Coordinates of C-alpha atoms in Angstrom, one line a residue:
M1 CA -15.2 39.0 -114.8
R2 CA -15.1 40.5 -111.4
Y3 CA -16.8 37.6 -109.8
V4 CA -14.5 35.2 -111.5
K5 CA -11.4 36.8 -110.0
W6 CA -13.0 36.8 -106.5
G7 CA -13.8 33.1 -107.0
A8 CA -10.3 32.2 -108.0
Y9 CA -8.9 34.2 -105.1
A10 CA -11.2 32.4 -102.6
L11 CA -10.3 29.0 -104.0
G12 CA -6.6 29.8 -103.5
L13 CA -7.2 30.7 -99.9
I14 CA -9.0 27.5 -99.3
L15 CA -6.2 25.4 -100.8
F16 CA -3.6 27.3 -98.8
A17 CA -5.5 26.8 -95.5
G18 CA -5.9 23.1 -96.2
V19 CA -2.1 22.7 -96.7
A20 CA -1.4 24.7 -93.6
I21 CA -3.8 22.6 -91.5
Q22 CA -2.3 19.4 -92.8
Q23 CA 1.2 20.6 -91.9
E24 CA 0.1 21.5 -88.4
A25 CA -1.6 18.2 -88.0
G26 CA 1.5 16.4 -89.0
E27 CA 3.7 18.5 -86.7
G28 CA 1.2 17.8 -83.8
S29 CA 1.3 14.1 -84.4
K30 CA 5.1 14.2 -84.2
D31 CA 5.1 16.2 -80.9
K32 CA 2.6 13.7 -79.3
K33 CA 4.8 10.8 -80.3
S34 CA 7.8 12.6 -78.8
D35 CA 6.0 13.4 -75.5
K36 CA 4.8 9.8 -75.3
K37 CA 8.3 8.5 -75.8
S38 CA 9.6 10.9 -73.1
A39 CA 6.8 9.9 -70.7
D40 CA 7.6 6.2 -71.1
K41 CA 11.3 6.8 -70.3
P42 CA 11.8 6.4 -66.4
A43 CA 13.5 9.2 -64.4
T44 CA 17.1 8.4 -63.4
Y45 CA 19.8 9.7 -61.1
K46 CA 23.5 9.7 -62.1
V47 CA 25.7 8.4 -59.3
A48 CA 28.4 10.8 -58.2
K49 CA 30.8 11.3 -55.2
G50 CA 30.9 14.4 -53.0
P51 CA 30.7 15.7 -49.4
F52 CA 28.1 14.0 -47.2
K53 CA 27.2 14.4 -43.6
V54 CA 24.4 13.4 -41.2
E55 CA 23.0 16.1 -39.0
L56 CA 20.8 15.6 -36.0
S57 CA 18.8 18.4 -34.5
F58 CA 16.7 18.3 -31.3
S59 CA 14.6 20.7 -29.4
G60 CA 15.4 20.8 -25.7
I61 CA 14.9 22.6 -22.4
L62 CA 17.6 24.1 -20.3
S63 CA 17.9 22.8 -16.7
S64 CA 20.2 23.1 -13.8
E65 CA 22.4 20.2 -12.9
D66 CA 20.9 19.8 -9.4
A67 CA 17.3 20.3 -8.4
S68 CA 15.9 19.5 -5.0
E69 CA 12.2 18.6 -4.8
I70 CA 10.6 19.7 -1.6
S71 CA 7.7 17.8 0.0
F72 CA 6.5 16.7 3.4
R73 CA 7.2 13.0 3.4
P74 CA 6.1 11.5 6.7
H75 CA 7.3 8.1 7.9
P76 CA 5.1 5.3 6.4
M77 CA 2.7 3.9 9.0
L78 CA 0.1 1.2 8.9
H79 CA -2.4 3.6 10.4
P80 CA -1.4 7.1 9.5
P81 CA -2.5 9.7 12.1
E82 CA -5.2 12.3 11.3
G83 CA -2.5 15.0 11.4
Q84 CA -1.0 13.6 8.2
S85 CA -4.2 13.2 6.1
S86 CA -4.4 16.8 5.1
L87 CA -2.0 19.6 5.7
V88 CA -2.7 23.3 6.1
V89 CA 0.0 25.8 4.9
K90 CA 0.8 28.5 7.4
K91 CA 3.7 30.0 5.6
V92 CA 5.3 29.5 2.2
V93 CA 8.2 31.2 0.3
A94 CA 7.3 33.2 -2.8
H95 CA 7.5 31.6 -6.2
G96 CA 10.9 32.5 -7.9
A97 CA 12.4 33.7 -4.6
A98 CA 16.2 33.2 -4.1
V99 CA 16.8 31.2 -1.0
K100 CA 19.8 30.2 1.1
K101 CA 20.4 26.8 2.7
G102 CA 18.4 26.6 5.9
D103 CA 15.8 29.2 5.0
V104 CA 12.2 28.3 5.8
L105 CA 10.4 27.3 2.7
V106 CA 7.1 25.9 4.0
A107 CA 5.6 25.9 7.5
L108 CA 2.6 23.6 8.0
D109 CA 0.0 23.8 10.7
T110 CA 0.9 21.4 13.5
T111 CA -2.2 21.6 15.7
K112 CA -3.6 18.1 14.7
M113 CA -0.2 16.6 14.9
D114 CA 0.3 18.0 18.4
D115 CA -2.9 16.4 19.5
V116 CA -1.9 13.0 18.0
I117 CA 1.4 13.2 19.8
A118 CA -0.2 14.1 23.1
N119 CA -2.6 11.2 22.9
A120 CA 0.2 8.8 21.9
E121 CA 2.2 9.9 25.0
L122 CA -0.8 9.2 27.3
E123 CA -1.3 5.8 25.8
Q124 CA 2.4 5.0 26.3
K125 CA 2.2 6.0 30.0
A126 CA -0.9 3.9 30.6
L127 CA 0.8 0.9 28.8
Q128 CA 3.9 1.4 30.9
L129 CA 2.0 1.3 34.1
S130 CA 0.2 -1.9 33.0
I131 CA 3.5 -3.5 32.2
R132 CA 4.9 -2.6 35.6
L133 CA 1.8 -4.0 37.4
T134 CA 2.0 -7.3 35.4
E135 CA 5.7 -7.6 36.1
E136 CA 4.9 -7.3 39.9
E137 CA 2.0 -9.7 39.8
L138 CA 3.4 -12.4 37.6
P139 CA 6.1 -13.7 40.0
L140 CA 3.5 -13.9 42.8
Q141 CA 1.1 -15.7 40.6
E142 CA 3.8 -18.2 39.6
K143 CA 4.5 -18.9 43.3
A144 CA 0.8 -19.2 44.1
A145 CA 0.1 -21.6 41.2
P146 CA 1.4 -24.8 43.0
I147 CA -0.2 -23.7 46.3
E148 CA -3.6 -23.2 44.6
L149 CA -3.2 -26.5 42.9
A150 CA -2.5 -28.3 46.2
A151 CA -5.4 -26.6 47.8
A152 CA -7.7 -27.7 45.0
E153 CA -6.5 -31.3 45.4
S154 CA -7.1 -31.1 49.2
A155 CA -10.6 -29.7 48.7
K156 CA -11.4 -32.5 46.3
K157 CA -10.1 -35.1 48.7
R158 CA -12.2 -33.7 51.5
A159 CA -15.3 -33.7 49.4
D160 CA -14.7 -37.3 48.4
E161 CA -14.2 -38.4 52.0
E162 CA -17.2 -36.5 53.3
L163 CA -19.5 -37.9 50.7
K164 CA -18.2 -41.4 51.2
Y165 CA -18.6 -41.2 55.0
F166 CA -22.1 -39.9 54.6
L167 CA -23.1 -42.6 52.2
D168 CA -21.4 -45.4 54.1
T169 CA -22.0 -44.3 57.7
G170 CA -23.3 -40.8 58.4
R171 CA -26.7 -41.2 56.8
A172 CA -27.6 -44.4 58.5
Q173 CA -26.3 -43.1 61.8
A174 CA -28.4 -40.0 61.5
E175 CA -31.5 -42.0 60.7
K176 CA -30.8 -44.2 63.7
E177 CA -30.4 -41.0 65.9
A178 CA -33.6 -39.6 64.6
H179 CA -35.5 -42.8 65.4
M180 CA -33.8 -43.1 68.8
S181 CA -34.7 -39.6 69.7
V182 CA -38.4 -40.3 69.0
K183 CA -38.1 -43.6 71.0
S184 CA -36.5 -41.9 73.9
M185 CA -39.0 -39.1 74.1
K186 CA -41.8 -41.6 73.9
F187 CA -40.2 -43.6 76.8
Y188 CA -39.8 -40.5 78.9
L189 CA -43.4 -39.5 78.2
E190 CA -44.8 -42.9 79.1
Y191 CA -42.7 -42.9 82.3
A192 CA -43.9 -39.5 83.3
E193 CA -47.5 -40.4 82.6
E194 CA -47.1 -43.6 84.7
E195 CA -45.5 -41.6 87.5
L196 CA -48.4 -39.2 87.5
V197 CA -50.9 -42.1 87.8
Q198 CA -48.9 -43.5 90.7
L199 CA -48.7 -40.2 92.5
K200 CA -52.5 -39.8 92.3
K201 CA -52.9 -43.2 93.9
M202 CA -50.4 -42.5 96.6
Y203 CA -51.8 -39.2 97.6
K204 CA -55.1 -40.9 98.4
A205 CA -53.5 -43.2 100.9
N206 CA -51.2 -40.8 102.8
D207 CA -51.7 -37.9 105.2
L208 CA -50.1 -35.1 103.0
T209 CA -51.9 -31.9 103.1
E210 CA -54.0 -31.0 100.2
E211 CA -51.8 -28.0 99.3
T212 CA -48.6 -30.2 99.0
E213 CA -50.6 -32.7 96.9
R214 CA -51.7 -30.1 94.5
M215 CA -48.2 -28.8 94.0
I216 CA -46.6 -32.2 93.3
L217 CA -49.4 -33.2 91.0
R218 CA -49.2 -29.9 89.1
R219 CA -45.5 -30.3 88.6
Q220 CA -45.8 -33.8 87.3
Q221 CA -48.6 -32.8 85.1
N222 CA -46.4 -30.1 83.6
Q223 CA -43.7 -32.7 83.1
V224 CA -46.0 -34.9 81.2
E225 CA -47.1 -32.0 79.0
R226 CA -43.6 -31.0 78.3
L227 CA -42.5 -34.5 77.4
S228 CA -45.6 -34.9 75.2
F229 CA -44.6 -31.8 73.4
G230 CA -41.0 -33.1 73.1
Y231 CA -42.3 -36.3 71.8
Q232 CA -44.3 -34.5 69.1
S233 CA -41.3 -32.4 68.2
A234 CA -39.1 -35.5 68.0
L235 CA -41.6 -37.0 65.6
L236 CA -41.4 -33.9 63.4
D237 CA -37.6 -33.7 63.7
R238 CA -37.3 -37.3 62.7
D239 CA -39.6 -36.9 59.7
Y240 CA -37.8 -33.7 58.6
T241 CA -34.4 -35.4 59.0
L242 CA -35.4 -38.4 57.0
K243 CA -37.3 -36.6 54.3
T244 CA -35.4 -33.3 53.9
T245 CA -32.2 -32.9 55.9
L246 CA -30.5 -36.1 54.9
P247 CA -31.5 -36.0 51.2
N248 CA -30.4 -32.3 51.0
K249 CA -27.1 -33.1 52.7
E250 CA -26.4 -35.9 50.3
K251 CA -27.2 -33.7 47.4
S252 CA -25.0 -30.9 48.8
L253 CA -22.1 -33.3 49.4
K254 CA -22.4 -34.7 45.9
E255 CA -22.6 -31.2 44.4
D256 CA -19.5 -30.1 46.4
Q257 CA -17.7 -33.2 45.2
A258 CA -18.5 -32.4 41.6
K259 CA -17.6 -28.7 42.1
Q260 CA -14.2 -29.6 43.7
T261 CA -13.6 -32.1 40.9
L262 CA -14.1 -29.4 38.3
L263 CA -12.0 -26.9 40.2
L264 CA -9.2 -29.4 40.5
E265 CA -9.4 -30.3 36.8
K266 CA -9.5 -26.6 35.9
A267 CA -6.5 -25.9 38.1
R268 CA -4.5 -28.8 36.5
K269 CA -5.4 -27.8 33.0
T270 CA -5.5 -24.0 33.1
W271 CA -2.8 -22.9 35.6
V272 CA 0.1 -23.5 33.3
P273 CA -1.6 -22.1 30.1
W274 CA -2.8 -19.1 32.2
L275 CA 0.6 -18.3 33.4
E276 CA 1.9 -18.7 29.8
Q277 CA -0.8 -16.4 28.7
K278 CA 0.2 -13.8 31.3
R279 CA 3.8 -14.1 30.2
G280 CA 2.7 -13.8 26.5
S281 CA 0.5 -10.8 27.4
L282 CA 3.4 -9.2 29.1
A283 CA 5.7 -9.8 26.2
K284 CA 3.0 -8.4 23.8
S285 CA 2.6 -5.3 26.0
K286 CA 6.3 -4.7 26.0
Q287 CA 6.4 -5.1 22.2
E288 CA 3.4 -2.7 21.9
F289 CA 5.3 -0.3 24.1
A290 CA 8.4 -0.5 21.9
N291 CA 6.3 -0.1 18.8
G292 CA 4.5 2.9 20.4
A293 CA 7.8 4.4 21.3
E294 CA 9.0 4.0 17.7
R295 CA 5.8 5.4 16.4
L296 CA 6.1 8.3 18.8
A297 CA 9.6 9.0 17.7
K298 CA 8.5 9.0 14.1
L299 CA 5.6 11.3 14.9
A300 CA 8.0 13.7 16.7
K301 CA 10.3 13.7 13.6
D302 CA 7.3 14.2 11.3
R303 CA 6.3 17.1 13.6
A304 CA 9.7 18.7 13.3
A305 CA 9.7 18.1 9.5
M306 CA 6.5 20.1 9.1
T307 CA 8.7 23.1 9.0
I308 CA 10.6 22.6 5.8
T309 CA 13.9 24.4 5.2
A310 CA 16.0 24.7 2.0
P311 CA 18.5 22.0 1.6
V312 CA 20.7 24.1 -0.7
D313 CA 21.0 27.6 -2.1
G314 CA 18.9 28.3 -5.2
V315 CA 15.6 29.6 -6.7
A316 CA 12.3 28.3 -5.3
Y317 CA 9.8 27.1 -7.9
H318 CA 6.3 26.3 -6.7
G319 CA 5.5 22.8 -7.9
R320 CA 7.7 20.2 -9.6
F321 CA 10.5 21.5 -11.8
H322 CA 11.8 18.4 -13.6
Q323 CA 14.3 18.3 -16.5
G324 CA 13.6 21.9 -17.3
N325 CA 9.8 21.5 -17.2
W326 CA 7.7 23.3 -14.6
N327 CA 4.7 21.0 -13.9
L328 CA 1.9 23.2 -13.0
S329 CA -0.4 20.3 -12.2
E330 CA 1.8 19.5 -9.2
S331 CA 2.1 23.0 -7.9
V332 CA -1.1 22.5 -5.9
E333 CA -2.9 24.0 -8.9
S334 CA -1.0 27.3 -8.3
K335 CA -2.7 27.6 -4.9
L336 CA 0.3 27.1 -2.6
L337 CA -0.7 30.0 -0.3
P338 CA -1.2 30.4 3.4
G339 CA -4.4 28.6 4.4
A340 CA -4.2 26.2 1.5
T341 CA -4.6 22.4 2.0
V342 CA -2.0 20.1 0.6
Q343 CA -1.3 16.4 0.7
P344 CA 1.7 14.6 2.0
D345 CA 4.3 13.1 -0.4
K346 CA 3.3 15.7 -3.1
V347 CA 6.0 17.9 -4.4
L348 CA 5.4 21.4 -3.1
L349 CA 8.4 23.2 -4.4
T350 CA 11.6 22.7 -6.2
I351 CA 14.9 24.4 -5.4
V352 CA 16.7 25.0 -8.7
Q353 CA 20.2 26.2 -9.3
P354 CA 20.0 29.5 -11.1
R355 CA 22.6 28.7 -13.7
A356 CA 21.6 26.2 -16.4
A357 CA 24.2 23.5 -17.2
L358 CA 22.2 20.8 -18.9
V359 CA 19.8 20.3 -21.8
Y360 CA 17.2 17.6 -21.8
V361 CA 16.1 16.3 -25.2
N362 CA 14.1 13.4 -26.7
V363 CA 15.8 11.4 -29.5
D364 CA 13.9 9.4 -32.1
E365 CA 14.5 5.7 -31.8
K366 CA 16.0 5.6 -35.3
D367 CA 18.6 8.2 -34.4
A368 CA 19.5 7.0 -30.9
H369 CA 22.3 4.8 -32.0
L370 CA 24.0 7.7 -33.7
L371 CA 24.5 9.7 -30.5
K372 CA 27.6 8.7 -28.4
A373 CA 28.8 9.9 -25.0
D374 CA 31.0 13.0 -25.2
M375 CA 29.9 13.7 -28.8
R376 CA 30.3 17.5 -29.4
G377 CA 27.6 19.7 -30.8
M378 CA 26.2 23.2 -30.9
A379 CA 23.3 24.8 -29.1
K380 CA 21.1 27.8 -30.1
F381 CA 18.7 29.6 -27.7
V382 CA 15.3 30.9 -28.6
A383 CA 15.5 33.7 -26.0
R384 CA 19.0 34.6 -27.0
P385 CA 19.1 35.0 -30.8
G386 CA 22.6 34.8 -32.2
R387 CA 23.9 33.2 -29.1
K388 CA 25.6 29.8 -29.6
A389 CA 27.2 27.5 -27.1
T390 CA 29.2 24.3 -27.5
V391 CA 27.8 21.2 -25.9
R392 CA 28.6 17.5 -25.5
V393 CA 26.5 14.4 -24.9
K394 CA 26.5 13.5 -21.2
E395 CA 24.3 10.3 -21.4
I396 CA 21.6 8.5 -23.3
S397 CA 19.0 6.4 -21.6
R398 CA 19.3 2.7 -22.1
L399 CA 15.6 2.2 -22.3
P400 CA 12.9 4.2 -24.1
S401 CA 11.6 7.1 -22.2
A402 CA 8.4 7.1 -24.3
P403 CA 7.2 5.1 -27.3
G404 CA 9.7 5.6 -30.0
K405 CA 11.8 8.0 -27.9
Y406 CA 15.0 7.9 -25.9
G407 CA 16.0 10.5 -23.4
A408 CA 19.3 12.2 -23.7
V409 CA 21.2 14.7 -21.4
I410 CA 23.4 17.3 -23.0
R411 CA 25.9 19.3 -21.0
L412 CA 26.9 22.9 -21.8
D413 CA 30.6 23.4 -22.0
E414 CA 30.5 26.9 -20.5
P415 CA 27.3 27.7 -18.5
S416 CA 26.6 31.3 -17.9
D417 CA 24.3 33.4 -15.7
E418 CA 22.1 34.5 -18.7
L419 CA 21.2 30.9 -19.5
V420 CA 18.6 30.0 -16.8
P421 CA 16.6 26.8 -16.3
G422 CA 13.5 26.6 -18.4
L423 CA 14.7 28.3 -21.6
A424 CA 14.1 26.5 -24.9
C425 CA 17.0 25.7 -27.2
T426 CA 18.0 23.7 -30.3
V427 CA 21.0 21.4 -30.2
K428 CA 22.7 20.1 -33.4
F429 CA 25.1 17.2 -33.8
V430 CA 27.0 15.9 -36.8
P431 CA 27.6 12.2 -36.0
Y432 CA 29.0 11.4 -39.5
A433 CA 30.7 13.4 -42.2
T434 CA 33.0 12.6 -45.2
K435 CA 34.3 14.6 -48.1
D436 CA 34.1 11.7 -50.6
A437 CA 30.9 9.7 -50.3
L438 CA 29.0 8.0 -53.1
T439 CA 25.3 8.7 -52.4
V440 CA 22.0 8.3 -54.1
P441 CA 18.5 9.6 -53.2
T442 CA 17.0 7.4 -50.5
K443 CA 13.9 6.9 -52.6
C444 CA 16.1 5.0 -55.2
I445 CA 16.6 2.1 -52.7
F446 CA 14.0 -0.6 -52.5
D447 CA 13.6 -3.6 -50.2
E448 CA 13.3 -6.8 -52.3
D449 CA 13.5 -10.2 -50.7
D450 CA 15.1 -8.7 -47.6
K451 CA 17.8 -7.1 -49.7
D452 CA 18.5 -3.5 -50.4
M453 CA 18.2 -3.1 -54.2
V454 CA 18.5 -0.3 -56.8
Y455 CA 17.7 -0.5 -60.5
V456 CA 20.6 0.4 -62.8
Q457 CA 19.8 1.5 -66.3
Q458 CA 22.0 -0.1 -69.0
A459 CA 23.4 1.4 -72.2
N460 CA 20.7 -0.3 -74.2
G461 CA 18.0 1.4 -72.2
K462 CA 17.1 -1.7 -70.1
H463 CA 17.4 -1.7 -66.3
V464 CA 18.7 -4.4 -64.1
P465 CA 18.4 -4.9 -60.3
R466 CA 21.5 -4.6 -58.2
T467 CA 22.1 -5.4 -54.5
V468 CA 23.8 -2.6 -52.6
T469 CA 25.4 -2.1 -49.2
L470 CA 24.1 0.9 -47.4
G471 CA 26.0 3.3 -45.2
H472 CA 24.6 6.3 -43.4
T473 CA 21.6 8.3 -44.4
D474 CA 20.4 11.8 -43.7
G475 CA 16.8 10.8 -44.6
T476 CA 16.9 12.4 -48.1
N477 CA 20.2 10.8 -49.4
T478 CA 21.9 7.5 -48.4
E479 CA 25.5 6.5 -48.7
I480 CA 26.3 3.5 -50.8
L481 CA 29.3 1.5 -49.7
E482 CA 29.2 -1.3 -52.2
G483 CA 27.2 -2.1 -55.4
L484 CA 27.4 1.1 -57.4
R485 CA 30.1 3.1 -59.3
V486 CA 30.4 6.7 -60.2
G487 CA 28.4 7.5 -63.3
D488 CA 25.8 4.7 -62.9
L489 CA 22.2 5.7 -63.7
V490 CA 19.7 4.4 -61.1
L491 CA 16.0 4.6 -61.4
L492 CA 14.2 7.0 -59.1
E493 CA 11.1 4.9 -59.1
R494 CA 10.4 1.2 -58.8
P495 CA 9.9 -0.2 -62.3
K496 CA 6.5 -1.8 -63.2
S497 CA 8.2 -5.1 -63.8
K498 CA 11.7 -6.5 -63.4
G499 CA 13.9 -6.2 -66.5
E500 CA 11.3 -4.0 -68.3
T501 CA 12.5 -2.2 -71.5
P502 CA 11.6 1.4 -71.4

């Protein structure tokens, strides 16, 4: 009996549990259907009107309105002197020092430049003396030119005449004289020999003493010997004249004629160009002297500029301070100290006005059209929490300052001494604001066939595309000028297909 009760009780529990499980299963099925239906329904946004504004915020750097970059900029020269290739610092003002106009900022070592100037002055003096000498010589050479030409013509004429006379008359006459000299000496010798023979015959037949006879015969004998020697000499002279003297003379006369011909031709062809060359050389020397004088003047100015003074009052920054940024890479690697070597044309220091008046910012390309000159805004300063200052747009660059960026200059309405160049700040502008704008989330707007489209949900649950005209946007929300009405429901996501029923 007892077991029967327990069995009935257990059976009841089983039946109750089955009913409960079935009910839960039914309810779960209903919830799943409801969730699926909710998931299939696209998210929408109800169009409404309200206040709307576009805010632009930029990070910037404070800077003074005027900054003077200090460097040694020598005159450009085709051949820069050694004194400009590297510069040694002798004296430099301390970084951050307040300076007055005219104070010495940098003094560079001028030893090499002094040597260059001294050598240039010596070259100028030598060139000046050369010019003076040429100016004295040239007029004399111009006067001598026709005289030298006439002398060359006369020498050529004499050479021609002498050669012609020698060939036509002189040589033949000389040959005749040589032969005649031999002939005469032979005749005198024969005459003397004959006379000696006759004397010997005569002395045998007369009464002359033996002593007188010997004296006369000895004298005649000497005459014969002398004439015999003369005859031999005449033979030698004739042969030398015919074989050597006359041929050499002819050769010499021909060579002299050729030489005088060349000298005359040279005089005719070169005197005028030579004089022109001398005139050109003189003009060139004068131009070189003028160029040297100009170069020397530049060197003197560069020498004076190697002691650099402050052009204005301000604060000295080592290196380049540009638009609020201190460029350490151009501060001679922070080694602008006495004894350091620097290069010409590099920015050594910047004299900055101690009171900041400008803010330099970079504007995204998409926002550049929103900024206008004289637009007012507000600035906050990192180093001065809670401090605000009114600002206005001074100018916007017409060309990009970097890819996707435009530079803008903002002016502080009321500069103060506590706002110094180099401080970071944030400037904010509101280029557009309205109290009654119809806006939608920007993600509701889609580009379809080069048109701005939204998808509007109808009362029957279907959605239709609609073209809209856009106004301003703050990035998250966009103003709709035409195409929507208050209360319209727009899809927040692009539908899977046009005209799809949810």
